[in-house]
Amino acid sequence: MPFALLLIAGVLYGATTSLIDTFVIMAQIPVACVGGILGLFLTGTPFSVSAGSAFISIFGIAVMDGILLSFYIKSLWDAGHPFVESIIQGSDRRLRAMMMTDLVDALGLLPMALSTRIGAQTQRPLAIVVIGGALAILVLTRVLQPVLIYLCHRRLRDMDIARIAVIPNQTPEAPPDL
């Protein structure tokens, strides 16, 4: 799993070209892991190889949701919206798309998680981890990621304050000739 995390971090850095954005997106992975572990614990399912591969799957779900939100907020900021407004609008406008993704992941594997037929011993841990991780991502990252973006991008917030502080239609004074 550490290799998978390093690979994900490398690909994210290549896509975002920002360590801060990579950190914010990667912060979704522990939330997904907590959901998967909680799912295994609540159902009394032991950890297995299929559960381990399910953790890699929820890494992808968490990263996908993080990319979707981070890139949209950044595009709003680049379009000229104030920083805080970009975070609020981006979180609001992408909520439905991210909820649909997470619910499809969770509900699509529900029959596999409830199965008691032949082969269920290998399928169930995978389904339980993905369902728990997807539900944790659905609930917790809707709060975590916008807050992390706000806290980690103080530079953008400061630039926004400086842009508002400049009085429009007034040219700055030229420096005095020496």
mmCIF file with all atom_site columns, C-alpha atoms in Angstrom:
data_model
loop_
_atom_site.group_PDB
_atom_site.id
_atom_site.type_symbol
_atom_site.label_atom_id
_atom_site.label_alt_id
_atom_site.label_comp_id
_atom_site.label_asym_id
_atom_site.label_entity_id
_atom_site.label_seq_id
_atom_site.pdbx_PDB_ins_code
_atom_site.Cartn_x
_atom_site.Cartn_y
_atom_site.Cartn_z
_atom_site.occupancy
_atom_site.B_iso_or_equiv
_atom_site.pdbx_formal_charge
_atom_site.auth_seq_id
_atom_site.auth_comp_id
_atom_site.auth_asym_id
_atom_site.auth_atom_id
_atom_site.pdbx_PDB_model_num
ATOM 1   C CA . MET A 1 1   ? 0.000   0.000   0.000   1.00 0.00 ? 1   MET A CA 1
ATOM 2   C CA . PRO A 1 2   ? 2.815   2.515   0.599   1.00 0.00 ? 2   PRO A CA 1
ATOM 3   C CA . PHE A 1 3   ? 3.835   2.069   -3.032  1.00 0.00 ? 3   PHE A CA 1
ATOM 4   C CA . ALA A 1 4   ? 0.260   2.823   -4.117  1.00 0.00 ? 4   ALA A CA 1
ATOM 5   C CA . LEU A 1 5   ? 0.253   6.007   -2.023  1.00 0.00 ? 5   LEU A CA 1
ATOM 6   C CA . LEU A 1 6   ? 3.561   7.151   -3.501  1.00 0.00 ? 6   LEU A CA 1
ATOM 7   C CA . LEU A 1 7   ? 2.296   6.449   -6.988  1.00 0.00 ? 7   LEU A CA 1
ATOM 8   C CA . ILE A 1 8   ? -0.918  8.391   -6.333  1.00 0.00 ? 8   ILE A CA 1
ATOM 9   C CA . ALA A 1 9   ? 1.052   11.305  -4.857  1.00 0.00 ? 9   ALA A CA 1
ATOM 10  C CA . GLY A 1 10  ? 3.354   11.396  -7.878  1.00 0.00 ? 10  GLY A CA 1
ATOM 11  C CA . VAL A 1 11  ? 0.493   11.376  -10.357 1.00 0.00 ? 11  VAL A CA 1
ATOM 12  C CA . LEU A 1 12  ? -1.354  14.046  -8.360  1.00 0.00 ? 12  LEU A CA 1
ATOM 13  C CA . TYR A 1 13  ? 1.686   16.273  -8.224  1.00 0.00 ? 13  TYR A CA 1
ATOM 14  C CA . GLY A 1 14  ? 2.084   15.884  -11.971 1.00 0.00 ? 14  GLY A CA 1
ATOM 15  C CA . ALA A 1 15  ? -1.557  16.894  -12.480 1.00 0.00 ? 15  ALA A CA 1
ATOM 16  C CA . THR A 1 16  ? -1.668  19.767  -10.001 1.00 0.00 ? 16  THR A CA 1
ATOM 17  C CA . THR A 1 17  ? 1.983   20.931  -10.054 1.00 0.00 ? 17  THR A CA 1
ATOM 18  C CA . SER A 1 18  ? 1.406   22.083  -6.489  1.00 0.00 ? 18  SER A CA 1
ATOM 19  C CA . LEU A 1 19  ? 2.453   20.389  -3.270  1.00 0.00 ? 19  LEU A CA 1
ATOM 20  C CA . ILE A 1 20  ? -0.364  22.135  -1.400  1.00 0.00 ? 20  ILE A CA 1
ATOM 21  C CA . ASP A 1 21  ? -3.053  20.857  -3.773  1.00 0.00 ? 21  ASP A CA 1
ATOM 22  C CA . THR A 1 22  ? -1.512  17.390  -3.687  1.00 0.00 ? 22  THR A CA 1
ATOM 23  C CA . PHE A 1 23  ? -1.621  17.454  0.128   1.00 0.00 ? 23  PHE A CA 1
ATOM 24  C CA . VAL A 1 24  ? -5.248  18.630  0.196   1.00 0.00 ? 24  VAL A CA 1
ATOM 25  C CA . ILE A 1 25  ? -6.340  15.891  -2.202  1.00 0.00 ? 25  ILE A CA 1
ATOM 26  C CA . MET A 1 26  ? -4.278  13.191  -0.455  1.00 0.00 ? 26  MET A CA 1
ATOM 27  C CA . ALA A 1 27  ? -5.872  14.172  2.881   1.00 0.00 ? 27  ALA A CA 1
ATOM 28  C CA . GLN A 1 28  ? -9.055  12.471  1.681   1.00 0.00 ? 28  GLN A CA 1
ATOM 29  C CA . ILE A 1 29  ? -7.361  9.045   1.747   1.00 0.00 ? 29  ILE A CA 1
ATOM 30  C CA . PRO A 1 30  ? -7.187  8.654   5.555   1.00 0.00 ? 30  PRO A CA 1
ATOM 31  C CA . VAL A 1 31  ? -10.888 9.512   5.754   1.00 0.00 ? 31  VAL A CA 1
ATOM 32  C CA . ALA A 1 32  ? -11.657 6.749   3.274   1.00 0.00 ? 32  ALA A CA 1
ATOM 33  C CA . CYS A 1 33  ? -9.472  4.321   5.240   1.00 0.00 ? 33  CYS A CA 1
ATOM 34  C CA . VAL A 1 34  ? -11.280 5.145   8.469   1.00 0.00 ? 34  VAL A CA 1
ATOM 35  C CA . GLY A 1 35  ? -14.581 4.405   6.754   1.00 0.00 ? 35  GLY A CA 1
ATOM 36  C CA . GLY A 1 36  ? -13.296 1.082   5.409   1.00 0.00 ? 36  GLY A CA 1
ATOM 37  C CA . ILE A 1 37  ? -11.877 0.032   8.768   1.00 0.00 ? 37  ILE A CA 1
ATOM 38  C CA . LEU A 1 38  ? -15.073 1.080   10.519  1.00 0.00 ? 38  LEU A CA 1
ATOM 39  C CA . GLY A 1 39  ? -17.098 -0.960  8.020   1.00 0.00 ? 39  GLY A CA 1
ATOM 40  C CA . LEU A 1 40  ? -15.000 -4.049  8.726   1.00 0.00 ? 40  LEU A CA 1
ATOM 41  C CA . PHE A 1 41  ? -15.232 -3.481  12.476  1.00 0.00 ? 41  PHE A CA 1
ATOM 42  C CA . LEU A 1 42  ? -19.003 -2.927  12.568  1.00 0.00 ? 42  LEU A CA 1
ATOM 43  C CA . THR A 1 43  ? -19.726 -6.030  10.502  1.00 0.00 ? 43  THR A CA 1
ATOM 44  C CA . GLY A 1 44  ? -17.191 -8.188  12.319  1.00 0.00 ? 44  GLY A CA 1
ATOM 45  C CA . THR A 1 45  ? -15.440 -9.017  9.060   1.00 0.00 ? 45  THR A CA 1
ATOM 46  C CA . PRO A 1 46  ? -11.757 -9.939  9.295   1.00 0.00 ? 46  PRO A CA 1
ATOM 47  C CA . PHE A 1 47  ? -9.158  -8.186  7.169   1.00 0.00 ? 47  PHE A CA 1
ATOM 48  C CA . SER A 1 48  ? -8.265  -10.201 4.061   1.00 0.00 ? 48  SER A CA 1
ATOM 49  C CA . VAL A 1 49  ? -6.540  -9.840  0.708   1.00 0.00 ? 49  VAL A CA 1
ATOM 50  C CA . SER A 1 50  ? -9.773  -8.749  -0.964  1.00 0.00 ? 50  SER A CA 1
ATOM 51  C CA . ALA A 1 51  ? -10.291 -6.121  1.758   1.00 0.00 ? 51  ALA A CA 1
ATOM 52  C CA . GLY A 1 52  ? -6.744  -4.888  1.115   1.00 0.00 ? 52  GLY A CA 1
ATOM 53  C CA . SER A 1 53  ? -7.431  -4.492  -2.578  1.00 0.00 ? 53  SER A CA 1
ATOM 54  C CA . ALA A 1 54  ? -10.647 -2.658  -1.695  1.00 0.00 ? 54  ALA A CA 1
ATOM 55  C CA . PHE A 1 55  ? -8.588  -0.098  0.212   1.00 0.00 ? 55  PHE A CA 1
ATOM 56  C CA . ILE A 1 56  ? -6.687  0.650   -2.980  1.00 0.00 ? 56  ILE A CA 1
ATOM 57  C CA . SER A 1 57  ? -10.040 1.075   -4.719  1.00 0.00 ? 57  SER A CA 1
ATOM 58  C CA . ILE A 1 58  ? -11.282 3.595   -2.159  1.00 0.00 ? 58  ILE A CA 1
ATOM 59  C CA . PHE A 1 59  ? -7.991  5.486   -2.492  1.00 0.00 ? 59  PHE A CA 1
ATOM 60  C CA . GLY A 1 60  ? -9.015  6.080   -6.088  1.00 0.00 ? 60  GLY A CA 1
ATOM 61  C CA . ILE A 1 61  ? -12.533 7.161   -5.141  1.00 0.00 ? 61  ILE A CA 1
ATOM 62  C CA . ALA A 1 62  ? -11.199 9.605   -2.545  1.00 0.00 ? 62  ALA A CA 1
ATOM 63  C CA . VAL A 1 63  ? -8.640  11.070  -4.935  1.00 0.00 ? 63  VAL A CA 1
ATOM 64  C CA . MET A 1 64  ? -11.205 11.405  -7.711  1.00 0.00 ? 64  MET A CA 1
ATOM 65  C CA . ASP A 1 65  ? -13.570 13.343  -5.445  1.00 0.00 ? 65  ASP A CA 1
ATOM 66  C CA . GLY A 1 66  ? -10.699 15.512  -4.226  1.00 0.00 ? 66  GLY A CA 1
ATOM 67  C CA . ILE A 1 67  ? -9.580  16.336  -7.753  1.00 0.00 ? 67  ILE A CA 1
ATOM 68  C CA . LEU A 1 68  ? -13.122 17.144  -8.827  1.00 0.00 ? 68  LEU A CA 1
ATOM 69  C CA . LEU A 1 69  ? -13.603 19.669  -6.035  1.00 0.00 ? 69  LEU A CA 1
ATOM 70  C CA . SER A 1 70  ? -10.110 21.174  -5.945  1.00 0.00 ? 70  SER A CA 1
ATOM 71  C CA . PHE A 1 71  ? -9.905  21.788  -9.685  1.00 0.00 ? 71  PHE A CA 1
ATOM 72  C CA . TYR A 1 72  ? -13.373 23.333  -9.794  1.00 0.00 ? 72  TYR A CA 1
ATOM 73  C CA . ILE A 1 73  ? -12.591 25.694  -6.910  1.00 0.00 ? 73  ILE A CA 1
ATOM 74  C CA . LYS A 1 74  ? -9.331  26.648  -8.594  1.00 0.00 ? 74  LYS A CA 1
ATOM 75  C CA . SER A 1 75  ? -11.113 27.327  -11.893 1.00 0.00 ? 75  SER A CA 1
ATOM 76  C CA . LEU A 1 76  ? -13.593 29.612  -10.111 1.00 0.00 ? 76  LEU A CA 1
ATOM 77  C CA . TRP A 1 77  ? -10.693 31.458  -8.476  1.00 0.00 ? 77  TRP A CA 1
ATOM 78  C CA . ASP A 1 78  ? -8.923  31.805  -11.835 1.00 0.00 ? 78  ASP A CA 1
ATOM 79  C CA . ALA A 1 79  ? -12.154 33.164  -13.349 1.00 0.00 ? 79  ALA A CA 1
ATOM 80  C CA . GLY A 1 80  ? -12.004 36.091  -10.918 1.00 0.00 ? 80  GLY A CA 1
ATOM 81  C CA . HIS A 1 81  ? -14.280 35.018  -8.079  1.00 0.00 ? 81  HIS A CA 1
ATOM 82  C CA . PRO A 1 82  ? -13.136 35.939  -4.562  1.00 0.00 ? 82  PRO A CA 1
ATOM 83  C CA . PHE A 1 83  ? -11.328 33.138  -2.753  1.00 0.00 ? 83  PHE A CA 1
ATOM 84  C CA . VAL A 1 84  ? -13.925 32.356  -0.076  1.00 0.00 ? 84  VAL A CA 1
ATOM 85  C CA . GLU A 1 85  ? -16.755 32.650  -2.584  1.00 0.00 ? 85  GLU A CA 1
ATOM 86  C CA . SER A 1 86  ? -14.918 30.202  -4.876  1.00 0.00 ? 86  SER A CA 1
ATOM 87  C CA . ILE A 1 87  ? -14.727 27.650  -2.069  1.00 0.00 ? 87  ILE A CA 1
ATOM 88  C CA . ILE A 1 88  ? -18.398 28.041  -1.149  1.00 0.00 ? 88  ILE A CA 1
ATOM 89  C CA . GLN A 1 89  ? -19.650 27.985  -4.744  1.00 0.00 ? 89  GLN A CA 1
ATOM 90  C CA . GLY A 1 90  ? -17.353 25.135  -5.751  1.00 0.00 ? 90  GLY A CA 1
ATOM 91  C CA . SER A 1 91  ? -18.407 23.021  -2.782  1.00 0.00 ? 91  SER A CA 1
ATOM 92  C CA . ASP A 1 92  ? -22.066 23.720  -3.464  1.00 0.00 ? 92  ASP A CA 1
ATOM 93  C CA . ARG A 1 93  ? -21.964 23.134  -7.218  1.00 0.00 ? 93  ARG A CA 1
ATOM 94  C CA . ARG A 1 94  ? -19.949 19.912  -7.064  1.00 0.00 ? 94  ARG A CA 1
ATOM 95  C CA . LEU A 1 95  ? -21.843 18.413  -4.125  1.00 0.00 ? 95  LEU A CA 1
ATOM 96  C CA . ARG A 1 96  ? -24.367 16.583  -6.290  1.00 0.00 ? 96  ARG A CA 1
ATOM 97  C CA . ALA A 1 97  ? -21.770 15.099  -8.649  1.00 0.00 ? 97  ALA A CA 1
ATOM 98  C CA . MET A 1 98  ? -19.625 13.852  -5.771  1.00 0.00 ? 98  MET A CA 1
ATOM 99  C CA . MET A 1 99  ? -22.634 12.496  -3.858  1.00 0.00 ? 99  MET A CA 1
ATOM 100 C CA . MET A 1 100 ? -23.798 10.589  -6.921  1.00 0.00 ? 100 MET A CA 1
ATOM 101 C CA . THR A 1 101 ? -20.344 9.064   -7.391  1.00 0.00 ? 101 THR A CA 1
ATOM 102 C CA . ASP A 1 102 ? -20.083 7.956   -3.768  1.00 0.00 ? 102 ASP A CA 1
ATOM 103 C CA . LEU A 1 103 ? -23.641 6.622   -3.566  1.00 0.00 ? 103 LEU A CA 1
ATOM 104 C CA . VAL A 1 104 ? -23.256 4.644   -6.798  1.00 0.00 ? 104 VAL A CA 1
ATOM 105 C CA . ASP A 1 105 ? -20.077 3.089   -5.402  1.00 0.00 ? 105 ASP A CA 1
ATOM 106 C CA . ALA A 1 106 ? -21.746 2.225   -2.091  1.00 0.00 ? 106 ALA A CA 1
ATOM 107 C CA . LEU A 1 107 ? -25.135 1.079   -3.369  1.00 0.00 ? 107 LEU A CA 1
ATOM 108 C CA . GLY A 1 108 ? -23.690 -0.821  -6.340  1.00 0.00 ? 108 GLY A CA 1
ATOM 109 C CA . LEU A 1 109 ? -21.766 -3.116  -4.010  1.00 0.00 ? 109 LEU A CA 1
ATOM 110 C CA . LEU A 1 110 ? -24.581 -3.588  -1.501  1.00 0.00 ? 110 LEU A CA 1
ATOM 111 C CA . PRO A 1 111 ? -25.761 -6.912  -3.033  1.00 0.00 ? 111 PRO A CA 1
ATOM 112 C CA . MET A 1 112 ? -22.198 -8.234  -2.828  1.00 0.00 ? 112 MET A CA 1
ATOM 113 C CA . ALA A 1 113 ? -21.932 -7.177  0.822   1.00 0.00 ? 113 ALA A CA 1
ATOM 114 C CA . LEU A 1 114 ? -25.212 -8.873  1.733   1.00 0.00 ? 114 LEU A CA 1
ATOM 115 C CA . SER A 1 115 ? -24.559 -12.071 -0.233  1.00 0.00 ? 115 SER A CA 1
ATOM 116 C CA . THR A 1 116 ? -24.313 -15.392 1.607   1.00 0.00 ? 116 THR A CA 1
ATOM 117 C CA . ARG A 1 117 ? -23.906 -17.621 -1.455  1.00 0.00 ? 117 ARG A CA 1
ATOM 118 C CA . ILE A 1 118 ? -20.824 -19.441 -2.685  1.00 0.00 ? 118 ILE A CA 1
ATOM 119 C CA . GLY A 1 119 ? -17.847 -17.102 -2.968  1.00 0.00 ? 119 GLY A CA 1
ATOM 120 C CA . ALA A 1 120 ? -19.263 -14.530 -0.584  1.00 0.00 ? 120 ALA A CA 1
ATOM 121 C CA . GLN A 1 121 ? -16.341 -15.021 1.800   1.00 0.00 ? 121 GLN A CA 1
ATOM 122 C CA . THR A 1 122 ? -14.005 -13.379 -0.718  1.00 0.00 ? 122 THR A CA 1
ATOM 123 C CA . GLN A 1 123 ? -16.433 -10.799 -2.098  1.00 0.00 ? 123 GLN A CA 1
ATOM 124 C CA . ARG A 1 124 ? -17.880 -9.515  1.147   1.00 0.00 ? 124 ARG A CA 1
ATOM 125 C CA . PRO A 1 125 ? -14.764 -7.890  2.654   1.00 0.00 ? 125 PRO A CA 1
ATOM 126 C CA . LEU A 1 126 ? -14.134 -6.021  -0.598  1.00 0.00 ? 126 LEU A CA 1
ATOM 127 C CA . ALA A 1 127 ? -17.702 -4.730  -0.747  1.00 0.00 ? 127 ALA A CA 1
ATOM 128 C CA . ILE A 1 128 ? -17.800 -3.780  2.931   1.00 0.00 ? 128 ILE A CA 1
ATOM 129 C CA . VAL A 1 129 ? -14.572 -1.779  2.729   1.00 0.00 ? 129 VAL A CA 1
ATOM 130 C CA . VAL A 1 130 ? -15.687 0.069   -0.413  1.00 0.00 ? 130 VAL A CA 1
ATOM 131 C CA . ILE A 1 131 ? -19.132 0.819   1.040   1.00 0.00 ? 131 ILE A CA 1
ATOM 132 C CA . GLY A 1 132 ? -17.673 2.051   4.345   1.00 0.00 ? 132 GLY A CA 1
ATOM 133 C CA . GLY A 1 133 ? -15.022 4.125   2.585   1.00 0.00 ? 133 GLY A CA 1
ATOM 134 C CA . ALA A 1 134 ? -17.476 5.635   0.096   1.00 0.00 ? 134 ALA A CA 1
ATOM 135 C CA . LEU A 1 135 ? -19.904 6.604   2.854   1.00 0.00 ? 135 LEU A CA 1
ATOM 136 C CA . ALA A 1 136 ? -17.092 8.145   4.914   1.00 0.00 ? 136 ALA A CA 1
ATOM 137 C CA . ILE A 1 137 ? -15.930 10.112  1.886   1.00 0.00 ? 137 ILE A CA 1
ATOM 138 C CA . LEU A 1 138 ? -19.515 11.169  1.242   1.00 0.00 ? 138 LEU A CA 1
ATOM 139 C CA . VAL A 1 139 ? -19.992 12.551  4.734   1.00 0.00 ? 139 VAL A CA 1
ATOM 140 C CA . LEU A 1 140 ? -16.623 13.660  6.064   1.00 0.00 ? 140 LEU A CA 1
ATOM 141 C CA . THR A 1 141 ? -14.797 15.112  3.088   1.00 0.00 ? 141 THR A CA 1
ATOM 142 C CA . ARG A 1 142 ? -17.599 17.540  2.309   1.00 0.00 ? 142 ARG A CA 1
ATOM 143 C CA . VAL A 1 143 ? -16.439 19.371  5.413   1.00 0.00 ? 143 VAL A CA 1
ATOM 144 C CA . LEU A 1 144 ? -12.744 18.471  5.467   1.00 0.00 ? 144 LEU A CA 1
ATOM 145 C CA . GLN A 1 145 ? -11.640 19.417  1.957   1.00 0.00 ? 145 GLN A CA 1
ATOM 146 C CA . PRO A 1 146 ? -13.102 22.950  1.762   1.00 0.00 ? 146 PRO A CA 1
ATOM 147 C CA . VAL A 1 147 ? -11.626 23.716  5.191   1.00 0.00 ? 147 VAL A CA 1
ATOM 148 C CA . LEU A 1 148 ? -8.224  22.373  4.141   1.00 0.00 ? 148 LEU A CA 1
ATOM 149 C CA . ILE A 1 149 ? -8.311  24.382  0.921   1.00 0.00 ? 149 ILE A CA 1
ATOM 150 C CA . TYR A 1 150 ? -9.142  27.498  2.916   1.00 0.00 ? 150 TYR A CA 1
ATOM 151 C CA . LEU A 1 151 ? -6.390  26.916  5.472   1.00 0.00 ? 151 LEU A CA 1
ATOM 152 C CA . CYS A 1 152 ? -3.694  25.807  3.044   1.00 0.00 ? 152 CYS A CA 1
ATOM 153 C CA . HIS A 1 153 ? -4.180  28.567  0.491   1.00 0.00 ? 153 HIS A CA 1
ATOM 154 C CA . ARG A 1 154 ? -3.706  31.583  2.740   1.00 0.00 ? 154 ARG A CA 1
ATOM 155 C CA . ARG A 1 155 ? -1.630  33.204  0.030   1.00 0.00 ? 155 ARG A CA 1
ATOM 156 C CA . LEU A 1 156 ? -4.654  33.283  -2.299  1.00 0.00 ? 156 LEU A CA 1
ATOM 157 C CA . ARG A 1 157 ? -6.815  34.688  0.469   1.00 0.00 ? 157 ARG A CA 1
ATOM 158 C CA . ASP A 1 158 ? -4.245  37.419  1.165   1.00 0.00 ? 158 ASP A CA 1
ATOM 159 C CA . MET A 1 159 ? -4.060  38.279  -2.529  1.00 0.00 ? 159 MET A CA 1
ATOM 160 C CA . ASP A 1 160 ? -7.853  38.527  -2.569  1.00 0.00 ? 160 ASP A CA 1
ATOM 161 C CA . ILE A 1 161 ? -7.833  40.949  0.360   1.00 0.00 ? 161 ILE A CA 1
ATOM 162 C CA . ALA A 1 162 ? -5.168  43.044  -1.342  1.00 0.00 ? 162 ALA A CA 1
ATOM 163 C CA . ARG A 1 163 ? -7.182  43.101  -4.581  1.00 0.00 ? 163 ARG A CA 1
ATOM 164 C CA . ILE A 1 164 ? -10.276 44.326  -2.731  1.00 0.00 ? 164 ILE A CA 1
ATOM 165 C CA . ALA A 1 165 ? -8.262  46.931  -0.812  1.00 0.00 ? 165 ALA A CA 1
ATOM 166 C CA . VAL A 1 166 ? -7.062  48.661  -3.988  1.00 0.00 ? 166 VAL A CA 1
ATOM 167 C CA . ILE A 1 167 ? -9.351  51.563  -4.777  1.00 0.00 ? 167 ILE A CA 1
ATOM 168 C CA . PRO A 1 168 ? -10.725 51.144  -8.314  1.00 0.00 ? 168 PRO A CA 1
ATOM 169 C CA . ASN A 1 169 ? -10.280 53.865  -10.995 1.00 0.00 ? 169 ASN A CA 1
ATOM 170 C CA . GLN A 1 170 ? -7.257  55.288  -9.280  1.00 0.00 ? 170 GLN A CA 1
ATOM 171 C CA . THR A 1 171 ? -3.758  54.931  -10.623 1.00 0.00 ? 171 THR A CA 1
ATOM 172 C CA . PRO A 1 172 ? -0.941  54.434  -8.174  1.00 0.00 ? 172 PRO A CA 1
ATOM 173 C CA . GLU A 1 173 ? 1.398   57.344  -7.618  1.00 0.00 ? 173 GLU A CA 1
ATOM 174 C CA . ALA A 1 174 ? 4.592   57.367  -9.564  1.00 0.00 ? 174 ALA A CA 1
ATOM 175 C CA . PRO A 1 175 ? 7.736   57.218  -7.476  1.00 0.00 ? 175 PRO A CA 1
ATOM 176 C CA . PRO A 1 176 ? 9.427   60.605  -7.045  1.00 0.00 ? 176 PRO A CA 1
ATOM 177 C CA . ASP A 1 177 ? 12.360  61.388  -9.309  1.00 0.00 ? 177 ASP A CA 1
ATOM 178 C CA . LEU A 1 178 ? 15.679  61.486  -7.552  1.00 0.00 ? 178 LEU A CA 1
#
